[in-house]
CSV table of C-alpha atoms in Angstrom, one decimal:
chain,number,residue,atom,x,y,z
R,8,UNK,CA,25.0,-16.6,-14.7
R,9,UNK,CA,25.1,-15.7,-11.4
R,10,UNK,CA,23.8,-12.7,-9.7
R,11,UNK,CA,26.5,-11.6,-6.9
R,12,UNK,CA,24.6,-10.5,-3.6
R,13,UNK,CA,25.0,-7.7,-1.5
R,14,UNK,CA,25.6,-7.8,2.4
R,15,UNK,CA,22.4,-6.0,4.0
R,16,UNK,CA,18.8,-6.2,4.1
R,17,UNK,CA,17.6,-4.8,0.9
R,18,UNK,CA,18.3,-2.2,-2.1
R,19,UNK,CA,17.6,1.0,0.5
R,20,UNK,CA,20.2,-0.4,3.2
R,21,UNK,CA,22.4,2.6,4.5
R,22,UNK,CA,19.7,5.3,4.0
R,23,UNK,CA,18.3,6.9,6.8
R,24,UNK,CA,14.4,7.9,7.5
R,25,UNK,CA,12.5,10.0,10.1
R,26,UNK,CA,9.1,9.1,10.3
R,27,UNK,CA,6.9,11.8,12.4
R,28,UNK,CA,4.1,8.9,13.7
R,29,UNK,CA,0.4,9.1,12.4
R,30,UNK,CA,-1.7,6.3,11.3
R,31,UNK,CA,-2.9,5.5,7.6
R,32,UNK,CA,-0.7,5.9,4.8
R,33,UNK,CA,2.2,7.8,6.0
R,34,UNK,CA,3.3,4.9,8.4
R,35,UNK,CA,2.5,2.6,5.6
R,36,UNK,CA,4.9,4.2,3.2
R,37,UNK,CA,7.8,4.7,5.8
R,38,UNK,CA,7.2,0.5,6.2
R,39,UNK,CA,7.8,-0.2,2.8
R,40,UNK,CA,10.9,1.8,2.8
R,41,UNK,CA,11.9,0.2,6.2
R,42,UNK,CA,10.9,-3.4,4.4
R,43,UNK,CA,13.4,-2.7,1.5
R,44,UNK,CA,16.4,-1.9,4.1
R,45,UNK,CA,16.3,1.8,5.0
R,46,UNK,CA,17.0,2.4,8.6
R,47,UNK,CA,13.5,4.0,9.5
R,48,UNK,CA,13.4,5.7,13.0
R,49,UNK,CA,9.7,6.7,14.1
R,50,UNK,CA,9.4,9.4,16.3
R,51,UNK,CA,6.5,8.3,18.4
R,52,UNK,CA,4.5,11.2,20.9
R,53,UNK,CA,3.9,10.6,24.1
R,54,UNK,CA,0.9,8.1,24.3
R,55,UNK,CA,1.1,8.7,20.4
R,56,UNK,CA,-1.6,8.1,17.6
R,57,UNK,CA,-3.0,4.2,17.5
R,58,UNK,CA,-5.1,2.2,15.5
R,59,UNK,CA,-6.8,0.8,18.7
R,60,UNK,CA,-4.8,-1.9,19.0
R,61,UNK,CA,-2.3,-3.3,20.8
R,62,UNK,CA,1.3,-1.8,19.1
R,63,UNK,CA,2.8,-5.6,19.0
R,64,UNK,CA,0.4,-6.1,16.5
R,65,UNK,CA,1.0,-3.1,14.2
R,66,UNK,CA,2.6,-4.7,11.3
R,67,UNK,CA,2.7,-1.4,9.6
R,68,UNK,CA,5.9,-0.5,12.7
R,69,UNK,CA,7.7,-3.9,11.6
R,70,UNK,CA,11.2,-3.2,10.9
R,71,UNK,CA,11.9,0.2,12.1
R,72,UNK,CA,12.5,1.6,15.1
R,73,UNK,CA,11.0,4.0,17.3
R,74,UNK,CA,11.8,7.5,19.9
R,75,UNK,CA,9.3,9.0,21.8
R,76,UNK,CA,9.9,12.8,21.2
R,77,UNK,CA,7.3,15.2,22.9
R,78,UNK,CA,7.1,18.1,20.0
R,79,UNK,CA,5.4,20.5,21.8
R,80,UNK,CA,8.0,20.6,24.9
R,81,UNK,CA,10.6,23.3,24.5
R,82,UNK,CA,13.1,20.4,23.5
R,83,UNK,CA,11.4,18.9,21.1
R,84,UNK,CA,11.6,20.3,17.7
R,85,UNK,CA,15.6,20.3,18.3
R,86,UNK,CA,15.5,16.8,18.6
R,87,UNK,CA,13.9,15.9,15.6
R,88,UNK,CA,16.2,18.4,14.0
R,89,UNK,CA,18.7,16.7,15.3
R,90,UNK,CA,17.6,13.6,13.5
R,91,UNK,CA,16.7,15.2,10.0
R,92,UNK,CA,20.4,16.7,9.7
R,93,UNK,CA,21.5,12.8,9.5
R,94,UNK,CA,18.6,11.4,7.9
R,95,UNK,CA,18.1,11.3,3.8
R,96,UNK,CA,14.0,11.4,4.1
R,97,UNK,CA,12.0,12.8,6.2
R,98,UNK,CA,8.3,11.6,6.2
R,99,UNK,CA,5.1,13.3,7.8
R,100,UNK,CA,1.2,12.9,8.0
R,101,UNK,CA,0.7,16.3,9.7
R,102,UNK,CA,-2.4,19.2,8.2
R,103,UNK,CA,-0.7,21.5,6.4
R,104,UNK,CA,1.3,24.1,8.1
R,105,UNK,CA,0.8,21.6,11.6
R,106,UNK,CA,4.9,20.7,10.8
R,107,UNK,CA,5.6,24.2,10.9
R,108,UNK,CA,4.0,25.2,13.9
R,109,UNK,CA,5.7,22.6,15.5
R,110,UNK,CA,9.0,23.7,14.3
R,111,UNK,CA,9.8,21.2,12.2
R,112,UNK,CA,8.5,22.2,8.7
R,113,UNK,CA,10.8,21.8,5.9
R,114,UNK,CA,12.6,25.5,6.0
R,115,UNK,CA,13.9,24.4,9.8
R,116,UNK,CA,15.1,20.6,8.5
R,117,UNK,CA,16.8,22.1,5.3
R,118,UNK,CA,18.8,24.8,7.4
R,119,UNK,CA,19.4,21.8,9.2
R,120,UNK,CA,20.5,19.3,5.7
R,121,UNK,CA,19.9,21.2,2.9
R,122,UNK,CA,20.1,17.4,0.9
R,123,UNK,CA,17.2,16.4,2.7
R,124,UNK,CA,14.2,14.7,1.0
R,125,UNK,CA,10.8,16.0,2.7
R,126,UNK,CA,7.7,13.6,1.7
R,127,UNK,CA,4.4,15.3,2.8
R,128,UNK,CA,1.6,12.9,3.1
R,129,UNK,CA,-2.4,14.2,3.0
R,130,UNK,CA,-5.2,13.5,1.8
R,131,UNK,CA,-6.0,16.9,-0.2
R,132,UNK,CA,-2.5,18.1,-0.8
R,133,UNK,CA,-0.9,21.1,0.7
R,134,UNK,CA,-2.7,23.8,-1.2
R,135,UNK,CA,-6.5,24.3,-2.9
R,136,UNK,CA,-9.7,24.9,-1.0
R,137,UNK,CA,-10.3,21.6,0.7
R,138,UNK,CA,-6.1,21.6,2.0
R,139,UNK,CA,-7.3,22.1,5.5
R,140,UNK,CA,-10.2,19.9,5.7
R,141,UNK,CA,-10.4,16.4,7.7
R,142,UNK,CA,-11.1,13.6,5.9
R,143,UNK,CA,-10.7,9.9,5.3
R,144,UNK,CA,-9.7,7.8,2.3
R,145,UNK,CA,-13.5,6.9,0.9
R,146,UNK,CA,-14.2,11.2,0.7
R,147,UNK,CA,-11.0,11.3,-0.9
R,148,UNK,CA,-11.7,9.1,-3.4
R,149,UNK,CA,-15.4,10.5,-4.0
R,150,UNK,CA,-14.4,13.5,-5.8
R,151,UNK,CA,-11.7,11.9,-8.2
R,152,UNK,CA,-13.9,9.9,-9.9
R,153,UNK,CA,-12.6,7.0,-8.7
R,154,UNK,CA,-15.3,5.6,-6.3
R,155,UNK,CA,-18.0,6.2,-8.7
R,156,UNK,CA,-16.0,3.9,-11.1
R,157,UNK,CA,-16.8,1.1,-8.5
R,158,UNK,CA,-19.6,-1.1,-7.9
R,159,UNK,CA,-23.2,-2.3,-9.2
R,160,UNK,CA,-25.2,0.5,-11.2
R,161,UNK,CA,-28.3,0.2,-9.3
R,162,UNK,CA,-26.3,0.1,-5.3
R,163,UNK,CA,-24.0,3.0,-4.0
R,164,UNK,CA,-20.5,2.8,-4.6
R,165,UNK,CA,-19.0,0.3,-1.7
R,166,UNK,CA,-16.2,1.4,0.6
R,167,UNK,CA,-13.4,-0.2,-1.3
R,168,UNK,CA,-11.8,-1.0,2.5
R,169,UNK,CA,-8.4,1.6,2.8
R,170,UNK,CA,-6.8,0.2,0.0
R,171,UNK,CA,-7.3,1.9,-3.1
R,172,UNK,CA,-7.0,5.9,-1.3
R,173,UNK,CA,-4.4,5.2,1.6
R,174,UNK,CA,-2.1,2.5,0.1
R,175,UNK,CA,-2.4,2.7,-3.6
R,176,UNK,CA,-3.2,6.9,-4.0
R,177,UNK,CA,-1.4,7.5,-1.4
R,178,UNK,CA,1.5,5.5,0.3
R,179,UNK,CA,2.5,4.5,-3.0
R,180,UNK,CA,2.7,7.3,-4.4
R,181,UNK,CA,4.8,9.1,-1.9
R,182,UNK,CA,7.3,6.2,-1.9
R,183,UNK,CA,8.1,6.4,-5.5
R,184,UNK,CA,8.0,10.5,-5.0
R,185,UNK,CA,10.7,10.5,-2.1
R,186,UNK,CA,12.6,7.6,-4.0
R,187,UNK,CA,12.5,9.9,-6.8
R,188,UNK,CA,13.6,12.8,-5.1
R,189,UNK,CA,16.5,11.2,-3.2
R,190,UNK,CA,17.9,10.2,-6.9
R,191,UNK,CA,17.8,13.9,-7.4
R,192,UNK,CA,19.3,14.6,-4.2
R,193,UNK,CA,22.2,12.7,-4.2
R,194,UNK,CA,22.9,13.8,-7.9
R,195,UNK,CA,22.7,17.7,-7.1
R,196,UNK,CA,23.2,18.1,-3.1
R,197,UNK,CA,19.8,19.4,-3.4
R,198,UNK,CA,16.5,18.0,-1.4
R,199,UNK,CA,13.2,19.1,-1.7
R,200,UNK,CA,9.6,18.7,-0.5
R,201,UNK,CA,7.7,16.2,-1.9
R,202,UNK,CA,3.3,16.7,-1.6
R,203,UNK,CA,1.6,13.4,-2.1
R,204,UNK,CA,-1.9,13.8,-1.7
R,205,UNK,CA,-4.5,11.1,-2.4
R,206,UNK,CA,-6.2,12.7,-4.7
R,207,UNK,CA,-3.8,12.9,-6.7
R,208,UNK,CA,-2.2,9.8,-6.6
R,209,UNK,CA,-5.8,8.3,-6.7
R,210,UNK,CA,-7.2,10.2,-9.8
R,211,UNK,CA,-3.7,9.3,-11.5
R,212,UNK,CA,-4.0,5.7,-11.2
R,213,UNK,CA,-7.5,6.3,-13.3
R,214,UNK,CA,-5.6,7.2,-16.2
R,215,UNK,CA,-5.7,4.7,-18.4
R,216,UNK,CA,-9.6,4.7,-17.8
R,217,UNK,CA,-9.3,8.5,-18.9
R,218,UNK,CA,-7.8,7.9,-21.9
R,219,UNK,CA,-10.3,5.3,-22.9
R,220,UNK,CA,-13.6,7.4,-21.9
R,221,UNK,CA,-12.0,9.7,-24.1
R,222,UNK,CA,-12.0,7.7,-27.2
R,223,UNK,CA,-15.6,6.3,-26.8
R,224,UNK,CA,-14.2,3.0,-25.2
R,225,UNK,CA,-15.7,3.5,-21.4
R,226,UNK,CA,-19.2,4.7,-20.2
R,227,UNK,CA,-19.1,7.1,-17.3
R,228,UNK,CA,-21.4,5.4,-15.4
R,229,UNK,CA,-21.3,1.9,-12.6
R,230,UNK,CA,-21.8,-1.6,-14.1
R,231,UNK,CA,-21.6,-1.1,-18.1
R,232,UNK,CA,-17.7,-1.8,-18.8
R,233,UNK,CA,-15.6,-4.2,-19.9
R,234,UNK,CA,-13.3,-3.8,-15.7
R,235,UNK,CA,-16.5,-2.9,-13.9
R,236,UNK,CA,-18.5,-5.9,-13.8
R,237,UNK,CA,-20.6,-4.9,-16.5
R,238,UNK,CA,-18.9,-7.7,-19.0
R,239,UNK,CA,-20.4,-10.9,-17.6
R,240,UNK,CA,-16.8,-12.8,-18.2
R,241,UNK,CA,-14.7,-10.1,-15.9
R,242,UNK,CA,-16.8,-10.3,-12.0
R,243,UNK,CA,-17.4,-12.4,-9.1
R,244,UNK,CA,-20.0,-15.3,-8.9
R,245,UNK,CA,-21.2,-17.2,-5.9
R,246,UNK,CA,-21.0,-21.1,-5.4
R,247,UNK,CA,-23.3,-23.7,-3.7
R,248,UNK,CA,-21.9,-23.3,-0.7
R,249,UNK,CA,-22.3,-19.0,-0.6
R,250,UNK,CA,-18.9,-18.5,-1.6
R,251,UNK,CA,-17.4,-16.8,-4.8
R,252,UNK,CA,-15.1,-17.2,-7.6
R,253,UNK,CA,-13.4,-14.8,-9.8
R,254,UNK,CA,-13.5,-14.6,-13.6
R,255,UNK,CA,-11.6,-13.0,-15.5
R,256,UNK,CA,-11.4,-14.6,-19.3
R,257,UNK,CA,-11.3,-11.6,-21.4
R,258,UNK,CA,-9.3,-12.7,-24.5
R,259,UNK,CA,-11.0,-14.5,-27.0
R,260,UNK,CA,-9.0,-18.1,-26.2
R,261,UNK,CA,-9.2,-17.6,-22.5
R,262,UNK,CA,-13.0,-17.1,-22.8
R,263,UNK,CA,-13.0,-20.1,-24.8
R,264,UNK,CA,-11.3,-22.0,-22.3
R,265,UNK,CA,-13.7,-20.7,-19.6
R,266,UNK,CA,-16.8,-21.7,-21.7
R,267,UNK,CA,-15.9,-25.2,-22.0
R,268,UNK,CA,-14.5,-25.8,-18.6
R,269,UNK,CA,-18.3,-24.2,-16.8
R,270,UNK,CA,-20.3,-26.3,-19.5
R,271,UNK,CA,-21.6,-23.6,-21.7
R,272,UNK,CA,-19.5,-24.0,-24.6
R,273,UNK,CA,-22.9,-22.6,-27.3
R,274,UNK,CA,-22.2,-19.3,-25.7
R,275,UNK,CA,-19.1,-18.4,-27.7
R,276,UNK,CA,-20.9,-16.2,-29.5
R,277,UNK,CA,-21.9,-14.5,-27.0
R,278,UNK,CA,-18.7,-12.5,-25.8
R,279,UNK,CA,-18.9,-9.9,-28.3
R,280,UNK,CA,-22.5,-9.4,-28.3
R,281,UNK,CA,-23.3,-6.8,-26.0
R,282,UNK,CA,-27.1,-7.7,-26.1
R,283,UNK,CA,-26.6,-11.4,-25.3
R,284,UNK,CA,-24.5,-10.3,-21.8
R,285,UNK,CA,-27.7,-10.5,-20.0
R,286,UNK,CA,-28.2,-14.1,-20.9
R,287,UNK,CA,-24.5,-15.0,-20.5
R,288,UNK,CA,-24.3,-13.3,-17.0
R,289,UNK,CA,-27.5,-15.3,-16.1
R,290,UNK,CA,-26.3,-18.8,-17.7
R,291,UNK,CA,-22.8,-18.3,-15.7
R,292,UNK,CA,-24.6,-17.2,-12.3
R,293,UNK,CA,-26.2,-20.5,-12.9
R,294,UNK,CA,-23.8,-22.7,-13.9
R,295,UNK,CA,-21.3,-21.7,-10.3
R,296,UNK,CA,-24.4,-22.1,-7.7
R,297,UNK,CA,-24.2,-26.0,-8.8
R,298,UNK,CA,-21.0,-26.8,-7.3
R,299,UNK,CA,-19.0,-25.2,-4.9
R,300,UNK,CA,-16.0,-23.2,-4.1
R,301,UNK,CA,-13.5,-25.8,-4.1
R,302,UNK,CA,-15.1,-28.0,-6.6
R,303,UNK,CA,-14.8,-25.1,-8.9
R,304,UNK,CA,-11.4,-24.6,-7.8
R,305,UNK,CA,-10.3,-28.0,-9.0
R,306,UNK,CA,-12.2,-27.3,-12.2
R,307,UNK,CA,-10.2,-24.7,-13.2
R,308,UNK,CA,-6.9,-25.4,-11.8
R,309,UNK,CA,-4.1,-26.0,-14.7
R,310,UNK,CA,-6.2,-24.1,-17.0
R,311,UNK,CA,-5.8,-20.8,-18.4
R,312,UNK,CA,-9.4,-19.9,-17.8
R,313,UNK,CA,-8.3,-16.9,-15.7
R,314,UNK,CA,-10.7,-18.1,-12.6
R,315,UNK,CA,-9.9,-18.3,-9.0
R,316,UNK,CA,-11.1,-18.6,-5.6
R,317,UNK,CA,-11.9,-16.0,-3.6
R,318,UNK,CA,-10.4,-15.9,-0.3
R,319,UNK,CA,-10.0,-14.5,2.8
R,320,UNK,CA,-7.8,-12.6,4.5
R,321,UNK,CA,-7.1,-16.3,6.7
R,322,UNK,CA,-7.0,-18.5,3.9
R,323,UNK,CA,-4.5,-16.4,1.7
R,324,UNK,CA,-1.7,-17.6,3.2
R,325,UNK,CA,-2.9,-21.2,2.3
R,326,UNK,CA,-3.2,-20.5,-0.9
R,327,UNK,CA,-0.5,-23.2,-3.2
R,328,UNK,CA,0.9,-20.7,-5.2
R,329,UNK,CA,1.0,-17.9,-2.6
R,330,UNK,CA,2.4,-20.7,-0.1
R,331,UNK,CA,5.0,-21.5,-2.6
R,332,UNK,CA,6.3,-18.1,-3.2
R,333,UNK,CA,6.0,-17.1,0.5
R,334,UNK,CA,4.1,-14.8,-0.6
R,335,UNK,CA,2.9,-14.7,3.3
R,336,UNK,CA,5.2,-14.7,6.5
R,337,UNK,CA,5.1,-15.2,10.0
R,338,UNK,CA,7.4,-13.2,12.3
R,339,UNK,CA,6.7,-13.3,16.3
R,340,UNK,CA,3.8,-15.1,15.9
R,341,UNK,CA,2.3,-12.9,13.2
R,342,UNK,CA,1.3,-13.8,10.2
R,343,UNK,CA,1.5,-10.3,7.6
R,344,UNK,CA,2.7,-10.4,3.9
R,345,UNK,CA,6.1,-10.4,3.2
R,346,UNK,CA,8.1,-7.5,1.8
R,347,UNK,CA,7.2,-6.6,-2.2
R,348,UNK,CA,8.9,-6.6,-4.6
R,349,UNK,CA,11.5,-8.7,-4.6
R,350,UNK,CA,15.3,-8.3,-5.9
R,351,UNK,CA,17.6,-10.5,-7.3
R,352,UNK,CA,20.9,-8.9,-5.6
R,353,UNK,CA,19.7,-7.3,-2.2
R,354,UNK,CA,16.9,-9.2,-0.7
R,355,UNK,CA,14.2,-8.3,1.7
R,356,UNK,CA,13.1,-9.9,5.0
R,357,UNK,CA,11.0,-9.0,7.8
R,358,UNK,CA,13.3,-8.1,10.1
R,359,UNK,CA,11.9,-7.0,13.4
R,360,UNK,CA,8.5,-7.0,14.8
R,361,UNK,CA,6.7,-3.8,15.3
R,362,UNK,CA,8.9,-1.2,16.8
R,363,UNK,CA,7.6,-0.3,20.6
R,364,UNK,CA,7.3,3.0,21.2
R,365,UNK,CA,10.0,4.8,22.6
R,366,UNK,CA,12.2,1.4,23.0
R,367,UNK,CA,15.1,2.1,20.6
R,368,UNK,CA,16.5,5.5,22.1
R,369,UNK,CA,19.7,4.7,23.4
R,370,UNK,CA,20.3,3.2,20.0
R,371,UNK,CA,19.5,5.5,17.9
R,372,UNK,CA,21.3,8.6,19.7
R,373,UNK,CA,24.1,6.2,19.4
R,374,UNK,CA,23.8,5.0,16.0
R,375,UNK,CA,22.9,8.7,14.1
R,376,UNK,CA,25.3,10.5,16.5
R,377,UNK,CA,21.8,12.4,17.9
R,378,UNK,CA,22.9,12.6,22.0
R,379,UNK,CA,20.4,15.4,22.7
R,380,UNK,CA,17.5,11.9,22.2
R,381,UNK,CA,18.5,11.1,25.8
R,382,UNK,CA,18.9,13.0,29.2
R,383,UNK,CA,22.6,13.9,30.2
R,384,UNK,CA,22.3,10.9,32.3
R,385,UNK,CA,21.9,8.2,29.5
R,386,UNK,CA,24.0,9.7,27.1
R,387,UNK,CA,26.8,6.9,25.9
R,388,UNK,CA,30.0,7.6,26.6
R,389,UNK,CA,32.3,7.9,23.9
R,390,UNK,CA,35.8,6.1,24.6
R,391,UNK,CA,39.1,8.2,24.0
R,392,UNK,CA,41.0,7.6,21.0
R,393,UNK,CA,44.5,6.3,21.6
């Protein structure tokens, strides 16, 4: 069978996003909906929020493009107004209530397009005590429960990079929300604000966790579980040459299979016998410091040991399998991960580099019908119909 193909550059080709700029999650989430074909326009301030490096290399701007809109002149909110009554989603990373002194809250963008979907993106959500409070994805995290899940028992909780708050709690979270909400839209007329905080996307992720401290299954403390590292057949162990491979064998014929392919095959017992971890972890520890990295590597590859090397952010892209699935792209010179997922009918590329700020102005006034984006002097000139 084949699977007919649509023209465009993924499944959200044709809709239309505002982005207001910040940094973290919310320009994150606007690029995964730019990466799966929405036409994303940023609306960059005036010497706008960076990450303190140079914009060409913002892979988070790739694929969409950007206006430079100066909110607080008297102008400004009318612009972006002007962009939200032709725009399906409308994404911000402002303090609650920050939109709407700025005039561009979502009571002004509904007058405007009453279909509109409004995603909201904090850290603490637009309401409870801590709803006005700075803050950064690891004291986001803190409080859910989350970051105490992670780590050795007897060292503080690591900073788990941006990943887990930002990305996963929170740009995630706020995709699938405005996705969701634009289903809604389109089948009632009706849009509506969408509040993705990280705490809340963060402590939902922990759910299945929940449900199994609940039934006895998971201690609430670092280092004693089965996904913790407490289980001496699910962590990390450093080679000979101070590098590190992952294990991960926990069913009983992938442990097996792990056993036999370190050397260690008498400690089969030893999986289910809580007391004997000590010795396992020990005998394991041992066994990966006499060879190294790549030696285990070829150890274990073809095998259903659940090991594998542990990278870095350079070698990933070398990785066979990831090299094989292109997992890993290089656009301009840059070399980012490709667009997730992927679809059979309306694939994804990397389209564009990152958007410069400001440069696509002329083309979006054009493109969304949005003149008042450009002086009287630079506003295209429609031709007469005959």
């Amino acid at each position: 069978m084949t699977t007919a193909r649509t023209p465009g550059h993924g499944p959200l080709t044709g809709v239309r996003v505002v982005e207001l700029a910040g940094i973290g999650p919310g320009p994150f989430a606007a690029m995964l909906l730019a990466d799966l074909g929405a036409d994303v326009v940023r609306v960059d301030r005036p010497g706008g929020p960076g990450l303190g490096i140079d914009p060409a290399y913002d892979v988070t701007n790739r694929n969409k493009r950007s206006v430079v809109v100066d909110l607080k002149s008297p102008g400004g909110p009318d612009q972006v107004l002007g962009l939200a009554a032709r725009a399906d989603i409308l994404v911000e990373g402002y303090r609650p209530g920050v939109a709407e002194r700025l005039g561009v809250g979502p009571e002004p963008c509904h007058a405007r397009n009453p279909r509109l979907v409004y995603g909201r993106m904090t850290g603490w959500g637009q309401d409870g005590p801590l709803a006005h409070r700075a803050g950064h994805d690891i004291a986001y995290l803190a409080p859910t429960g989350v970051l105490g899940m992670i780590g050795r028992p007897d060292e503080p909780p690591p900073a788990p990079a941006n990943l887990l708050g930002d990305y996963a709690g929170g740009s995630l979270y706020l995709v699938v929300g405005v996705l969701a909400a634009l289903h809604h839209a389109r089948a009632t007329g009706t849009g509506q604000v969408v509040d993705a905080a990280i705490v809340d996307g963060a402590a939902h992720l922990a759910a299945m966790i929940h449900g199994m401290l609940a039934a006895g299954g998971w201690q609430d403390r670092r280092g004693a579980n089965l996904l913790d590292g407490g289980c001496p057949y699910y962590g990390t162990y450093e080679t000979a040459d101070g590098r590190y491979m992952a294990v991960g064998a926990l069913e009983p014929q992938f442990y097996a299979e792990f056993l036999a392919l370190l050397g260690i095959e008498d400690q089969g017992a030893a999986r289910k016998d809580i007391a004997r971890w000590g010795e396992l972890r020990d005998q394991v520890a041992a066994r990966f410091k006499t060879r190294t990295r790549d030696e285990w590597t070829a150890v274990f590859d073809g095998s259903d040991a659940c090991v594998a090397p542990v990278l870095s952010l350079r070698e990933a892209p070398h990785h066979p399998h990831l090299a094989a699935r292109g997992t890993f792209t290089d656009h301009g010179g840059i070399s980012q991960p490709a667009p997730a997922p992927r679809f059979s009918a309306t694939p994804t590329s990397v389209r564009t580099g990152p958007a410069r700020p400001g440069a696509d102005t002329a083309d979006v006034a054009r493109d969304w019908d949005v003149p008042g984006l450009l002086p009287s002097s630079r506003i295209p000139q429609r031709k007469a119909s005959s």
